[in-house]
Amino acid sequence: MKVLVIGGGGREHAIVRKLANDASHSGRELELFAAPGNPGIAELAQCVRIGAEDVEALLDFAKREAIDLTVVGPEAPLALGIVDRFEEAGLRIFGPHKAAAAIEASKSFARAEAEAAGVPSPKYRVFEVYEEALAYLREQHGPWVIKADGLAAGKGVTVTDDLAAAEAALRLAMADKVFGEAGNRVVIEEYLEGEEISVLALVDGSGFQLFPAIEDHKQVNDGDKGSNTGGMGTFAPVGVATDEVMAKVRDEVFGRMAKRFKEIGITYRGVLFAGLMVVDGQPYLIEFNARFGDPETQVGLELLESDLLAALEAVVADRVAEFPLRFARDAAVCVVLTAQGYPDAYRKGDGIEGIAQVRDAYVLQAGTATDAKGRVVTNGGRVLGVVARGGTLDEARALAYHAVDQVQFVGKHFRTDIGARRKGEG
Ligand code: AMP
Ligand code: GLY
């Protein structure tokens, strides 16, 4: 069987690694391709030089190679309608259609549908006129949450307790159009204070299966200080995600959204990822994503015991409701190593040493490239993810951080508190 994974980050490395491991355990014949992939993925799959957003070139490649299943990693090709294009051509592909992927690509659509579904959510208002948005913003008390409606490469959300900064964010999005069309509409919402969890689900027309809750540390520095990033590290299990909380997540978030998708005539097939703020035991929707999370997937797939390919095929065939998605009861941690300067301008082209020496943990590559001499070098903000598993979070953390010390590159930055116990948790 031939499988093509679209994307070239840590999430896609995790997906390719799990597919390859499962195939070697089951004895399945699997030929793996990735577009564009990265040097780490290239050890497990054939990487093809096609960008993740070049939908027509990807389609040509999949037809030419007679790919049996394509798995879409990032959101951009989903928003461009890659799933619709592949299906029109009679090809099997894992991911939501363009209309369904709007749940991530338009924050106002997501908020409106979540509201119609009855998913617990913060209060919000949508604006298309800058002056009206500004007047509303000034009437609200802080902290302020301002979100450009469309995809903005993770930079479209501002959370601040400084009114001047909130006004600047609004102006940049709506008046200066720094995110282009993504800022034609802006959502201003109530700030919620709690602990944020990520819950991924495999969803199709038959139902859904949840992953365990995973927590992502988003700020660049220890103690949740500094700029927001795409994710500095993840861990599971998460203390705040008790059985009661997860029952609410299942019923009030995913159950209600599944029903809503049916009402509006959308068959959602793929991963639905809910970012949730847990406030006094009640989960509230922060955002939906239409794809696997990064770096949530690195931890989620480490704990997934079921065969990933079988799970993805179940979704494509609308059989996920009966699919036994099983997870280990262990703990897992992913520590992200970033390049100096990230999430602003960062260094590139520094040689990376020590990946092969890592034991009792493993390194997933994200922002890497191979230079003219064949060395693996830094080539992105989030460079590597170090993943480890343990019987407890402390064990997983110890193994991950031991491995983090073995991997070197100039300007290496990471948080030292991924998965560390929070105040008040025993
Ligand atoms: P997003 O890109 O939508 O995930 O937002 C970036 C981050 O902003 C989230 O991970 C949250 O930590 C924070 N955030 C977004 N919306 C809210 C909200 N309504 N209340 C509090 N924090 C929020
Ligand atoms: N880690 C957050 C995301 O994948 O959007």
Tab-separated table of C-alpha atoms in Angstrom, residues 16-383:
chain	number	residue	atom	x	y	z
A	16	VAL	CA	5.147	8.937	9.401
A	17	ARG	CA	7.003	7.329	12.304
A	18	LYS	CA	3.827	5.802	13.738
A	19	LEU	CA	2.725	4.518	10.320
A	20	ALA	CA	6.175	2.973	9.767
A	21	ASN	CA	6.311	1.390	13.248
A	22	ASP	CA	2.802	-0.036	12.959
A	23	ALA	CA	3.643	-1.503	9.544
A	24	SER	CA	6.744	-3.207	10.863
A	25	HIS	CA	4.766	-4.693	13.784
A	26	SER	CA	1.932	-5.932	11.616
A	27	GLY	CA	4.092	-7.033	8.697
A	28	ARG	CA	2.039	-4.833	6.385
A	29	GLU	CA	3.742	-3.707	3.201
A	30	LEU	CA	3.746	0.035	3.252
A	31	GLU	CA	5.434	2.453	0.916
A	32	LEU	CA	5.579	5.891	2.518
A	33	PHE	CA	5.900	9.224	0.748
A	34	ALA	CA	5.976	12.734	2.191
A	35	ALA	CA	5.579	16.116	0.503
A	36	PRO	CA	7.729	17.983	1.194
A	37	GLY	CA	8.862	16.065	4.308
A	38	ASN	CA	12.145	16.892	6.080
A	39	PRO	CA	15.497	15.160	6.721
A	40	GLY	CA	14.073	13.174	9.662
A	41	ILE	CA	11.076	12.023	7.665
A	42	ALA	CA	13.421	11.113	4.793
A	43	GLU	CA	14.809	8.269	6.936
A	44	LEU	CA	11.374	6.622	6.850
A	45	ALA	CA	9.675	7.863	3.702
A	46	GLN	CA	10.493	9.033	0.215
A	47	CYS	CA	10.326	12.823	0.287
A	48	VAL	CA	9.077	14.583	-2.819
A	49	ARG	CA	9.810	18.237	-3.539
A	50	ILE	CA	6.246	19.505	-3.640
A	51	GLY	CA	5.028	22.162	-1.244
A	52	ALA	CA	2.110	21.324	1.050
A	53	GLU	CA	-0.010	24.038	-0.581
A	54	ASP	CA	0.639	23.081	-4.209
A	55	VAL	CA	-2.639	21.196	-4.508
A	56	GLU	CA	-2.483	20.532	-8.257
A	57	ALA	CA	1.089	19.216	-8.140
A	58	LEU	CA	0.179	16.991	-5.177
A	59	LEU	CA	-2.815	15.657	-7.086
A	60	ASP	CA	-0.686	14.921	-10.167
A	61	PHE	CA	1.849	13.119	-8.011
A	62	ALA	CA	-0.790	11.046	-6.199
A	63	LYS	CA	-2.350	10.001	-9.513
A	64	ARG	CA	0.982	9.197	-11.130
A	65	GLU	CA	2.157	7.107	-8.147
A	66	ALA	CA	-1.297	5.564	-7.600
A	67	ILE	CA	-1.238	6.601	-3.934
A	68	ASP	CA	-3.814	4.554	-1.965
A	69	LEU	CA	-4.270	7.053	0.864
A	70	THR	CA	-3.154	10.666	1.343
A	71	VAL	CA	-2.984	12.113	4.861
A	72	VAL	CA	-3.080	15.912	5.164
A	73	GLY	CA	-1.037	17.427	8.018
A	74	PRO	CA	-1.388	21.235	7.909
A	75	GLU	CA	-4.489	23.436	7.659
A	76	ALA	CA	-3.583	25.463	4.567
A	77	PRO	CA	-4.176	22.722	1.944
A	78	LEU	CA	-7.430	21.796	3.713
A	79	ALA	CA	-8.619	25.397	3.464
A	80	LEU	CA	-7.632	25.362	-0.216
A	81	GLY	CA	-9.911	22.376	-0.790
A	82	ILE	CA	-7.348	19.629	-1.343
A	83	VAL	CA	-9.746	16.975	-0.058
A	84	ASP	CA	-12.469	18.027	-2.495
A	85	ARG	CA	-9.951	17.942	-5.389
A	86	PHE	CA	-8.597	14.487	-4.515
A	87	GLU	CA	-12.059	13.005	-4.061
A	88	GLU	CA	-13.249	14.439	-7.373
A	89	ALA	CA	-10.319	12.577	-8.913
A	90	GLY	CA	-11.405	9.368	-7.156
A	91	LEU	CA	-8.493	9.334	-4.676
A	92	ARG	CA	-8.767	8.457	-0.994
A	93	ILE	CA	-7.640	11.247	1.309
A	94	PHE	CA	-7.815	11.818	5.077
A	95	GLY	CA	-9.018	15.279	6.115
A	96	PRO	CA	-12.138	17.466	6.043
A	97	HIS	CA	-13.560	19.034	2.905
A	98	LYS	CA	-13.085	22.752	2.352
A	99	ALA	CA	-16.550	23.573	3.711
A	100	ALA	CA	-15.825	21.600	6.893
A	101	ALA	CA	-12.276	22.955	7.279
A	102	ALA	CA	-13.844	26.424	7.618
A	103	ILE	CA	-14.231	25.449	11.271
A	104	GLU	CA	-10.550	26.440	11.521
A	105	ALA	CA	-10.167	28.771	8.542
A	106	SER	CA	-12.906	31.146	9.765
A	107	LYS	CA	-13.100	31.920	13.462
A	108	SER	CA	-16.451	33.689	13.043
A	109	PHE	CA	-17.899	30.584	11.327
A	110	ALA	CA	-16.574	28.403	14.150
A	111	ARG	CA	-18.034	30.686	16.819
A	112	ALA	CA	-21.417	30.891	15.089
A	113	GLU	CA	-21.700	27.132	14.602
A	114	ALA	CA	-20.488	26.352	18.118
A	115	GLU	CA	-23.108	28.768	19.444
A	116	ALA	CA	-25.850	27.210	17.328
A	117	ALA	CA	-24.731	23.783	18.555
A	118	GLY	CA	-24.823	24.875	22.201
A	119	VAL	CA	-21.107	24.288	22.825
A	120	PRO	CA	-20.062	26.167	25.995
A	121	SER	CA	-18.160	29.212	24.717
A	122	PRO	CA	-17.007	32.665	25.805
A	123	LYS	CA	-19.196	35.628	24.817
A	124	TYR	CA	-18.095	37.069	21.499
A	125	ARG	CA	-18.911	39.623	18.807
A	126	VAL	CA	-17.910	39.677	15.157
A	127	PHE	CA	-17.022	42.953	13.393
A	128	GLU	CA	-16.445	43.955	9.796
A	129	VAL	CA	-16.148	47.715	10.410
A	130	TYR	CA	-13.044	48.924	12.221
A	131	GLU	CA	-14.671	51.904	13.997
A	132	GLU	CA	-17.468	49.700	15.367
A	133	ALA	CA	-14.975	47.149	16.620
A	134	LEU	CA	-12.908	49.868	18.276
A	135	ALA	CA	-15.932	51.362	20.022
A	136	TYR	CA	-16.969	47.929	21.319
A	137	LEU	CA	-13.442	47.127	22.472
A	138	ARG	CA	-13.336	50.324	24.531
A	139	GLU	CA	-16.616	49.441	26.247
A	140	GLN	CA	-15.293	46.065	27.416
A	141	HIS	CA	-13.072	45.522	30.411
A	142	GLY	CA	-9.789	43.683	29.928
A	143	PRO	CA	-8.045	41.432	29.352
A	144	TRP	CA	-9.010	41.711	25.704
A	145	VAL	CA	-9.025	38.887	23.163
A	146	ILE	CA	-8.879	39.912	19.497
A	147	LYS	CA	-8.813	37.383	16.675
A	148	ALA	CA	-8.430	37.903	12.948
A	149	ASP	CA	-11.115	35.772	11.333
A	150	GLY	CA	-8.986	33.915	8.790
A	151	LEU	CA	-5.775	31.882	8.801
A	152	ALA	CA	-2.856	34.049	9.891
A	153	ALA	CA	-0.081	31.494	10.452
A	154	GLY	CA	-0.731	31.434	14.190
A	155	LYS	CA	-0.227	35.199	14.548
A	156	GLY	CA	-3.823	36.387	14.291
A	157	VAL	CA	-4.731	36.201	17.986
A	158	THR	CA	-3.901	38.866	20.564
A	159	VAL	CA	-4.610	38.395	24.253
A	160	THR	CA	-3.618	41.416	26.339
A	161	ASP	CA	-4.484	43.357	29.476
A	162	ASP	CA	-3.170	46.560	27.907
A	163	LEU	CA	-5.914	48.497	26.097
A	164	ALA	CA	-3.393	50.299	23.881
A	165	ALA	CA	-2.014	46.940	22.714
A	166	ALA	CA	-5.543	45.665	22.111
A	167	GLU	CA	-6.362	48.736	20.030
A	168	ALA	CA	-3.116	48.326	18.090
A	169	ALA	CA	-3.958	44.685	17.347
A	170	LEU	CA	-7.354	45.704	16.046
A	171	ARG	CA	-5.885	48.446	13.893
A	172	LEU	CA	-3.194	46.176	12.443
A	173	ALA	CA	-5.757	43.539	11.489
A	174	MET	CA	-8.656	45.694	10.302
A	175	ALA	CA	-7.172	48.996	9.134
A	176	ASP	CA	-3.583	48.119	8.180
A	177	LYS	CA	-4.562	44.633	6.896
A	178	VAL	CA	-1.325	43.025	8.041
A	179	PHE	CA	-2.991	39.606	7.671
A	180	GLY	CA	-4.573	40.535	4.345
A	181	GLU	CA	-8.109	39.256	3.875
A	182	ALA	CA	-7.863	37.223	7.094
A	183	GLY	CA	-8.475	40.529	8.917
A	184	ASN	CA	-11.568	41.640	6.995
A	185	ARG	CA	-13.529	40.289	9.907
A	186	VAL	CA	-12.428	40.250	13.527
A	187	VAL	CA	-13.800	38.396	16.536
A	188	ILE	CA	-13.598	40.078	19.937
A	189	GLU	CA	-14.308	37.692	22.752
A	190	GLU	CA	-14.521	37.417	26.483
A	191	TYR	CA	-11.276	36.440	28.188
A	192	LEU	CA	-11.473	33.157	30.072
A	193	GLU	CA	-9.045	32.272	32.800
A	194	GLY	CA	-8.350	28.623	33.426
A	195	GLU	CA	-6.167	25.782	32.227
A	196	GLU	CA	-6.087	25.146	28.503
A	197	ILE	CA	-6.242	21.614	27.092
A	198	SER	CA	-6.223	20.237	23.573
A	199	VAL	CA	-8.584	17.409	22.707
A	200	LEU	CA	-8.269	15.755	19.321
A	201	ALA	CA	-10.939	13.510	17.909
A	202	LEU	CA	-11.186	11.329	14.834
A	203	VAL	CA	-14.532	12.292	13.358
A	204	ASP	CA	-16.633	11.011	10.471
A	205	GLY	CA	-20.270	10.620	9.511
A	206	SER	CA	-20.678	7.662	11.907
A	207	GLY	CA	-19.443	9.432	15.049
A	208	PHE	CA	-16.130	10.224	16.736
A	209	GLN	CA	-13.358	8.860	18.963
A	210	LEU	CA	-11.460	11.077	21.394
A	211	PHE	CA	-7.762	11.206	22.124
A	212	PRO	CA	-6.830	11.782	25.756
A	213	ALA	CA	-6.461	15.448	26.706
A	214	ILE	CA	-3.038	16.889	25.957
A	215	GLU	CA	-1.665	20.177	27.218
A	216	ASP	CA	0.448	22.490	25.091
A	217	HIS	CA	2.733	25.144	26.574
A	218	LYS	CA	2.364	28.077	24.189
A	219	GLN	CA	4.553	30.840	25.585
A	220	VAL	CA	8.182	30.826	24.581
A	221	ASN	CA	9.686	30.975	28.100
A	222	ASP	CA	9.396	29.072	31.377
A	223	GLY	CA	6.472	29.930	33.608
A	224	ASP	CA	4.311	30.828	30.594
A	225	LYS	CA	6.268	34.041	30.038
A	226	GLY	CA	7.020	35.733	26.727
A	227	SER	CA	5.466	35.625	23.283
A	228	ASN	CA	2.857	33.149	22.148
A	229	THR	CA	4.271	30.445	19.855
A	230	GLY	CA	2.977	27.517	17.850
A	231	GLY	CA	3.738	25.315	20.851
A	232	MET	CA	6.864	24.810	22.979
A	233	GLY	CA	5.965	21.377	24.271
A	234	THR	CA	3.170	19.050	25.208
A	235	PHE	CA	2.352	16.426	27.784
A	236	ALA	CA	-0.289	13.930	28.834
A	237	PRO	CA	-2.003	12.968	31.021
A	238	VAL	CA	-3.345	16.344	32.135
A	239	GLY	CA	-4.539	16.572	35.752
A	240	VAL	CA	-7.347	19.020	35.044
A	241	ALA	CA	-8.874	16.657	32.442
A	242	THR	CA	-10.707	14.494	34.946
A	243	ASP	CA	-13.260	11.880	33.862
A	244	GLU	CA	-16.015	14.417	34.608
A	245	VAL	CA	-14.359	17.086	32.461
A	246	MET	CA	-13.777	14.616	29.615
A	247	ALA	CA	-17.409	13.505	29.781
A	248	LYS	CA	-18.415	17.141	29.253
A	249	VAL	CA	-15.906	17.460	26.411
A	250	ARG	CA	-17.433	14.398	24.773
A	251	ASP	CA	-21.071	15.386	25.193
A	252	GLU	CA	-21.102	19.181	25.205
A	253	VAL	CA	-18.341	19.850	22.672
A	254	PHE	CA	-17.918	16.943	20.260
A	255	GLY	CA	-21.378	15.426	20.613
A	256	ARG	CA	-23.118	18.748	20.024
A	257	MET	CA	-20.816	19.701	17.134
A	258	ALA	CA	-21.326	16.305	15.459
A	259	LYS	CA	-25.064	16.901	15.614
A	260	ARG	CA	-24.668	20.429	14.299
A	261	PHE	CA	-22.555	19.297	11.328
A	262	LYS	CA	-25.373	16.926	10.357
A	263	GLU	CA	-27.939	19.741	10.636
A	264	ILE	CA	-25.980	21.977	8.267
A	265	GLY	CA	-25.317	19.167	5.818
A	266	ILE	CA	-21.591	18.773	6.469
A	267	THR	CA	-20.000	15.355	6.791
A	268	TYR	CA	-16.886	16.136	8.776
A	269	ARG	CA	-14.194	13.538	8.129
A	270	GLY	CA	-10.777	13.922	9.685
A	271	VAL	CA	-9.368	15.261	12.914
A	272	LEU	CA	-11.390	17.816	14.813
A	273	PHE	CA	-9.168	19.475	17.395
A	274	ALA	CA	-10.767	21.496	20.181
A	275	GLY	CA	-8.706	23.982	22.171
A	276	LEU	CA	-10.592	24.245	25.469
A	277	MET	CA	-10.250	26.395	28.555
A	278	VAL	CA	-11.235	24.490	31.674
A	279	VAL	CA	-12.701	26.922	34.199
A	280	ASP	CA	-13.849	25.411	37.505
A	281	GLY	CA	-14.351	22.015	35.921
A	282	GLN	CA	-16.266	23.333	32.916
A	283	PRO	CA	-14.629	23.205	29.458
A	284	TYR	CA	-15.211	26.213	27.164
A	285	LEU	CA	-14.330	26.292	23.499
A	286	ILE	CA	-11.355	28.506	22.605
A	287	GLU	CA	-10.941	27.320	19.040
A	288	PHE	CA	-11.409	24.454	16.644
A	289	ASN	CA	-8.689	23.213	14.312
A	290	ALA	CA	-9.377	20.946	11.360
A	291	ARG	CA	-6.205	18.863	11.671
A	292	PHE	CA	-3.816	17.101	14.016
A	293	GLY	CA	-2.197	19.514	16.488
A	294	ASP	CA	1.492	20.291	16.486
A	295	PRO	CA	3.059	19.386	18.961
A	296	GLU	CA	-0.016	17.580	20.374
A	297	THR	CA	0.284	14.807	17.787
A	298	GLN	CA	3.813	13.993	18.918
A	299	VAL	CA	2.460	13.025	22.359
A	300	GLY	CA	-0.895	11.644	21.172
A	301	LEU	CA	0.631	9.194	18.716
A	302	GLU	CA	3.260	8.088	21.240
A	303	LEU	CA	0.386	6.951	23.456
A	304	LEU	CA	-1.825	5.572	20.671
A	305	GLU	CA	-1.785	1.773	20.808
A	306	SER	CA	-4.167	1.179	17.905
A	307	ASP	CA	-2.918	0.905	14.351
A	308	LEU	CA	-2.896	4.449	12.956
A	309	LEU	CA	-3.431	3.509	9.326
A	310	ALA	CA	-6.435	1.362	10.250
A	311	ALA	CA	-7.851	4.288	12.244
A	312	LEU	CA	-7.391	6.728	9.357
A	313	GLU	CA	-8.948	4.260	6.933
A	314	ALA	CA	-11.908	3.807	9.278
A	315	VAL	CA	-12.517	7.570	9.141
A	316	VAL	CA	-12.320	7.708	5.352
A	317	ALA	CA	-14.853	4.849	5.235
A	318	ASP	CA	-17.214	6.453	7.816
A	319	ARG	CA	-16.673	3.618	10.296
A	320	VAL	CA	-14.934	5.438	13.143
A	321	ALA	CA	-17.820	4.907	15.583
A	322	GLU	CA	-16.914	1.200	15.801
A	323	PHE	CA	-13.167	1.689	15.662
A	324	PRO	CA	-11.429	0.716	18.915
A	325	LEU	CA	-9.081	3.672	19.446
A	326	ARG	CA	-6.886	2.572	22.364
A	327	PHE	CA	-4.269	4.554	24.271
A	328	ALA	CA	-1.556	3.487	26.715
A	329	ARG	CA	-2.163	4.625	30.277
A	330	ASP	CA	1.389	5.985	30.375
A	331	ALA	CA	2.640	9.535	30.368
A	332	ALA	CA	4.365	11.190	27.424
A	333	VAL	CA	6.194	14.471	26.985
A	334	CYS	CA	7.382	16.367	23.903
A	335	VAL	CA	9.934	19.136	24.468
A	336	VAL	CA	10.324	21.462	21.493
A	337	LEU	CA	13.774	22.847	20.714
A	338	THR	CA	13.587	26.192	18.948
A	339	ALA	CA	16.054	28.406	17.128
A	340	GLN	CA	17.353	31.525	18.861
A	341	GLY	CA	14.962	34.419	18.290
A	342	TYR	CA	11.813	32.386	17.613
A	343	PRO	CA	8.913	33.312	17.384
A	344	ASP	CA	10.413	36.493	15.871
A	345	ALA	CA	13.250	36.430	13.318
A	346	TYR	CA	15.510	33.479	14.150
A	347	ARG	CA	18.851	31.910	13.210
A	348	LYS	CA	19.056	29.324	10.441
A	349	GLY	CA	21.686	27.008	8.987
A	350	ASP	CA	23.343	25.837	12.227
A	351	GLY	CA	24.540	22.222	12.306
A	352	ILE	CA	22.647	19.857	14.627
A	353	GLU	CA	24.600	17.213	16.568
A	354	GLY	CA	23.651	14.314	18.779
A	355	ILE	CA	20.319	13.117	17.386
A	356	ALA	CA	21.637	9.595	16.772
A	357	GLN	CA	23.020	9.347	20.331
A	358	VAL	CA	19.605	9.735	21.955
A	359	ARG	CA	18.386	6.672	23.900
A	360	ASP	CA	15.114	6.068	25.783
A	361	ALA	CA	13.563	8.985	23.895
A	362	TYR	CA	13.534	10.035	20.255
A	363	VAL	CA	13.868	13.158	18.180
A	364	LEU	CA	11.254	14.290	15.694
A	365	GLN	CA	12.443	16.838	13.182
A	366	ALA	CA	10.467	19.953	12.283
A	367	GLY	CA	12.448	22.991	11.069
A	368	THR	CA	15.473	21.183	9.630
A	369	ALA	CA	17.172	20.905	6.249
A	370	THR	CA	20.191	19.159	4.790
A	371	ASP	CA	23.013	21.485	3.742
A	372	ALA	CA	25.408	21.129	0.784
A	373	LYS	CA	27.685	18.858	2.833
A	374	GLY	CA	24.784	16.600	3.805
A	375	ARG	CA	24.637	17.805	7.422
A	376	VAL	CA	21.281	18.285	9.119
A	377	VAL	CA	20.956	21.993	9.961
A	378	THR	CA	18.365	24.286	11.544
A	379	ASN	CA	15.889	25.687	9.054
A	380	GLY	CA	12.834	26.790	11.010
A	381	GLY	CA	11.701	28.299	14.297
A	382	ARG	CA	10.611	25.063	15.904
A	383	VAL	CA	13.582	22.867	15.006
